[in-house]
């Protein structure tokens, strides 16, 4: 009873601890155990590759996967809300949408930082994934702005769910159009195929994905609980306001 | 038969509880006068009865339709005269009333006769009919809104300050219209500050305060 | 069904009549569109050749910006004196309201597109190589913009939310339309070696999808 | 190690952003938890809760 009441639970604490330990291990593996990406040209014997910049991918790639995962959760929860109309689904959509927007921003930032040494540019207009991810980010900024514009969170639920679903439906279209727009891409078919995939590289990447999923789950869980509490607080506020207003009525 | 039956209805405007638990029954053929101080919830009550607001709590039946799940059906059958004119400023009086009659789904054969009846009742002469709403006086706009209101022949009349902005003559027309329509089978709920005028007209008076009904008086002309 | 088309016609006709009376589009939006063309010309400090190359992109950006204004205006008409409440009470199918407003915005945008088209031909010296491609792309793209715009216009203004939300909600979603229409125009104006009719097909497909999505969203939004 | 600056920037910024966000969430959660009766939050780990 001594500890302050928070949105943490036993499960979330275990999840949080696991994430932190996993992250530390990931950093150790990514920075000190795995090799840099150095290759030799078969004819000239010249050195080429991503060198140590490859270590950014252990963060960037998992984060991208997690971003898409978060938006898929957001879309499913939005559909869930439209079907069930309960605040549980709305809170889930809100939580996933917000966490996804954060990780999406980080994907763009880490991608840009990685692109500078490897592609020799911070930003590449012709790249499909880069462009689609940026548009995705803007879409969900709009989504969060829409949510923020409502005083009554319950009224935000339906329009927000509709916007989230339209946005997610639009993503493949955006992807298509950008792909045809500039029929070239700097991203390899798979960013991994070009690397010397050793067991250790693959393991580190998988660990990165696992840790990112754990971190995302922790964030969504807590964001969900905050949204849930906000909803309860709003309901309580309404109840009190009704009581107060009734008193006024009978006082006349 | 009750036209309106509200049971513990709570309605929010954004976060604010405009209605805090309204119990109210209105029978067919009644002219209910709703009075109360500003901010008592009169306007919200009328909007709720029109099926424009999703109730937060409580149950309600309007003209036999459920207030939570069948609001589309309710909307078709009620008329709402609110503070705003509900008109298009850049269209003329005649264009406005024609549009609203057509969009309400009035039978093609009946449209012309209904429009000329409504215009005549509200004493909107042919010179006024061809003026843009933008150029009318407040009283003329009110008459146009009333013409749009009566042309639909709603079963339940919801009127928010129907006399506001009208001259003596206009007010008398409104009173006559309400009485005629009720005699023809409609029901009316009128919110107003004009106590004396509505008292003469009404069959029952309820007082709204703090978003709830705090008093019912059976007085008026019956 | 007959009732639906009649209602769509009524709402579209009403909106167009209001536009003819108030001339907001002609007096305010069209000069704004012209202004954009001139501003681009000055800001890019461009020689004739690069303006010609950029013409289709600048054309469609202008259309999108003007569309934002047209959508706002279309919503203001319904909101100023709460005419929207009347529409809701009239028992007209929400789909008719959606399609009616969409048609009205699309027709107004089409007029603007013609105006802007003449603008780029005169100011940027664009040369039309494939008129039909130009016309069909212009037609379909403006329907797509109007359909999605109407939905988000209702979303952003009908619910009492600030109108400044409209651009950020709408523009990213319209990106595929912008890309498709720009590329098709590139071909029609002979500035890029792409297959414009493929791009037109893409835009037409988008139009169908976005209109359907818009109608579906409208259905969800209309309170039952 | 090559590209050390880029590496630190990428990993650093990301960790920092997530950390700040997490702290903000926890703070907000604690604030709200204090104001809302605990029966509405099943996850809250107060001993009373385990009885039911």
XYZ file of C-alpha atoms in Angstrom, chain A residues 3-247:
245
model
C 3.783 2.613 -3.175
C 1.896 5.362 -4.953
C -0.944 4.298 -7.201
C 0.073 4.356 -10.825
C -0.968 2.840 -14.109
C 1.578 0.093 -13.504
C 0.525 -3.443 -12.716
C 2.521 -6.543 -11.925
C 2.384 -7.597 -15.561
C 3.421 -4.236 -16.898
C 6.327 -4.052 -14.461
C 7.623 -7.432 -15.620
C 7.138 -6.292 -19.202
C 9.011 -3.076 -18.486
C 11.919 -4.832 -16.791
C 12.198 -7.374 -19.606
C 12.221 -4.543 -22.136
C 15.011 -2.725 -20.325
C 17.166 -5.839 -19.980
C 16.456 -6.741 -23.597
C 17.424 -3.256 -24.690
C 20.739 -3.399 -22.841
C 21.545 -6.750 -24.403
C 20.548 -5.381 -27.784
C 22.856 -2.392 -27.413
C 25.749 -4.653 -26.415
C 25.148 -6.976 -29.344
C 24.548 -4.198 -31.847
C 27.539 -2.113 -30.883
C 30.202 -4.530 -29.690
C 29.524 -8.099 -30.683
C 28.313 -7.901 -34.257
C 30.713 -7.070 -37.065
C 30.551 -3.970 -39.208
C 29.385 -4.428 -42.794
C 32.589 -4.509 -44.801
C 32.715 -6.211 -48.156
C 35.359 -6.460 -50.833
C 34.834 -5.893 -54.487
C 35.421 -9.260 -56.201
C 37.691 -7.760 -58.890
C 39.399 -4.716 -57.475
C 39.431 -5.931 -53.902
C 38.251 -2.499 -52.816
C 36.492 -2.191 -49.483
C 32.875 -1.192 -49.568
C 29.635 -1.652 -47.558
C 27.880 0.196 -44.796
C 30.685 -0.224 -42.281
C 29.542 0.608 -38.758
C 26.470 2.490 -39.962
C 24.856 -0.922 -40.277
C 24.460 -0.889 -36.498
C 21.676 1.650 -36.923
C 19.611 -0.940 -38.753
C 19.264 -3.051 -35.618
C 17.129 -0.192 -34.361
C 15.661 1.205 -37.567
C 14.251 -1.989 -39.067
C 12.562 -3.275 -35.880
C 11.125 0.169 -35.273
C 9.610 0.210 -38.758
C 8.027 -3.186 -38.165
C 6.658 -2.015 -34.846
C 5.240 1.142 -36.444
C 3.235 -0.827 -38.962
C 2.148 -3.185 -36.217
C 0.905 -0.262 -34.116
C -1.080 1.156 -37.007
C -2.594 -2.233 -37.743
C -3.666 -2.429 -34.092
C -5.057 1.097 -34.379
C -7.075 0.138 -37.458
C -8.394 -3.067 -35.898
C -9.319 -1.238 -32.708
C -11.024 1.502 -34.737
C -13.075 -1.093 -36.590
C -13.755 -2.715 -33.231
C -15.027 0.579 -31.924
C -17.371 1.092 -34.870
C -18.824 -2.353 -34.306
C -18.982 -2.477 -30.519
C -19.089 1.246 -29.685
C -17.340 0.725 -26.362
C -14.704 2.935 -24.881
C -12.300 0.024 -24.525
C -11.776 -0.123 -28.290
C -11.506 3.631 -28.585
C -8.830 3.808 -25.897
C -6.923 1.029 -27.629
C -7.092 2.786 -30.997
C -5.957 6.037 -29.421
C -3.076 4.366 -27.593
C -1.852 2.439 -30.644
C -2.218 5.483 -32.878
C -0.195 7.705 -30.594
C 2.580 5.171 -29.957
C 2.690 4.359 -33.674
C 3.086 8.035 -34.522
C 6.025 8.294 -32.106
C 7.794 5.236 -33.488
C 7.009 6.390 -37.014
C 8.829 9.641 -36.298
C 11.765 7.649 -34.946
C 11.814 5.442 -38.042
C 12.066 8.564 -40.183
C 14.788 10.053 -37.978
C 16.917 6.924 -37.722
C 16.400 6.263 -41.413
C 17.563 9.730 -42.259
C 20.609 9.418 -39.992
C 21.447 6.064 -41.565
C 20.879 7.374 -45.077
C 23.370 10.198 -44.738
C 26.515 8.015 -44.527
C 25.208 5.109 -46.612
C 23.246 6.795 -49.402
C 25.050 10.079 -48.944
C 21.786 11.938 -48.457
C 19.485 12.792 -45.540
C 16.459 12.460 -47.691
C 15.761 10.743 -50.980
C 12.692 11.848 -52.909
C 12.564 8.871 -55.196
C 12.347 6.272 -52.484
C 9.011 4.574 -52.093
C 9.255 3.461 -48.490
C 10.678 6.741 -47.322
C 7.903 8.712 -48.960
C 5.131 6.364 -47.872
C 6.382 6.401 -44.303
C 6.464 10.183 -44.250
C 2.915 10.365 -45.595
C 1.840 7.778 -43.048
C 3.352 9.948 -40.341
C 1.494 13.031 -41.608
C -1.756 11.071 -41.781
C -1.523 10.077 -38.174
C -0.480 13.547 -37.082
C -3.825 14.585 -38.537
C -5.491 11.739 -36.676
C -4.048 12.886 -33.351
C -4.877 16.516 -34.119
C -8.480 15.512 -34.745
C -8.627 13.706 -31.421
C -7.092 16.675 -29.664
C -9.722 19.024 -31.049
C -12.603 17.555 -29.053
C -13.588 18.594 -25.544
C -15.730 15.534 -25.059
C -13.568 12.448 -25.692
C -16.648 10.358 -26.387
C -17.561 12.493 -29.358
C -14.059 12.142 -30.773
C -14.305 8.370 -30.899
C -16.375 7.909 -34.035
C -14.750 10.494 -36.330
C -11.322 9.355 -35.158
C -12.172 5.736 -35.931
C -13.389 6.712 -39.402
C -10.254 8.730 -40.118
C -8.011 5.901 -38.903
C -9.745 3.403 -41.147
C -9.650 5.666 -44.198
C -5.977 6.346 -43.507
C -5.103 2.675 -43.262
C -7.090 1.877 -46.412
C -5.262 4.671 -48.184
C -1.793 3.408 -47.258
C -1.590 0.736 -49.978
C -2.799 3.309 -52.514
C -0.144 5.758 -51.403
C 2.437 3.016 -51.613
C 1.326 2.078 -55.120
C 1.276 5.621 -56.392
C 4.663 6.504 -54.996
C 6.072 3.302 -56.413
C 4.842 4.090 -59.900
C 5.691 7.719 -59.512
C 9.405 7.067 -59.375
C 9.969 3.582 -60.524
C 13.146 3.225 -58.614
C 14.032 2.684 -55.033
C 17.140 2.944 -52.933
C 15.808 0.407 -50.493
C 16.894 -3.015 -51.580
C 14.253 -5.664 -52.070
C 15.139 -6.554 -48.579
C 17.569 -4.412 -46.686
C 18.949 -7.613 -45.246
C 19.668 -9.550 -48.398
C 22.625 -7.401 -49.232
C 24.226 -7.803 -45.854
C 26.386 -10.705 -44.976
C 23.710 -12.359 -42.958
C 25.466 -14.281 -40.316
C 23.717 -16.049 -37.523
C 24.724 -13.326 -35.145
C 23.475 -10.519 -37.370
C 20.180 -12.248 -37.813
C 19.927 -12.994 -34.117
C 20.599 -9.364 -33.216
C 17.987 -8.208 -35.657
C 15.434 -10.653 -34.291
C 16.260 -9.549 -30.777
C 15.804 -5.968 -31.928
C 12.341 -6.812 -33.236
C 11.453 -8.611 -30.025
C 12.661 -5.750 -27.818
C 10.827 -3.197 -29.945
C 7.616 -5.189 -29.721
C 8.041 -5.380 -25.956
C 8.692 -1.655 -25.663
C 5.726 -0.906 -27.909
C 3.487 -3.164 -25.857
C 4.575 -1.448 -22.668
C 3.934 1.985 -24.147
C 0.560 1.030 -25.609
C -0.471 -0.635 -22.355
C 0.287 2.459 -20.338
C -1.134 4.825 -22.915
C -4.266 2.698 -22.969
C -4.583 2.928 -19.207
C -4.092 6.693 -19.305
C -6.808 6.978 -21.962
C -9.049 4.722 -19.933
C -8.522 6.793 -16.788
C -9.137 9.984 -18.735
C -12.424 8.500 -19.834
C -13.352 7.515 -16.270
C -12.360 10.943 -15.033
C -14.529 12.553 -17.674
C -17.466 10.358 -16.693
C -16.943 11.238 -13.031
C -16.746 14.912 -13.914
C -20.028 14.634 -15.780
C -21.645 12.855 -12.839
C -20.539 15.575 -10.439
C -21.634 18.260 -12.849
C -25.069 16.624 -13.146
C -25.422 16.504 -9.376
C -24.374 20.123 -8.989
C -26.699 21.230 -11.728
C -29.598 19.347 -10.177
C -28.994 21.138 -6.891
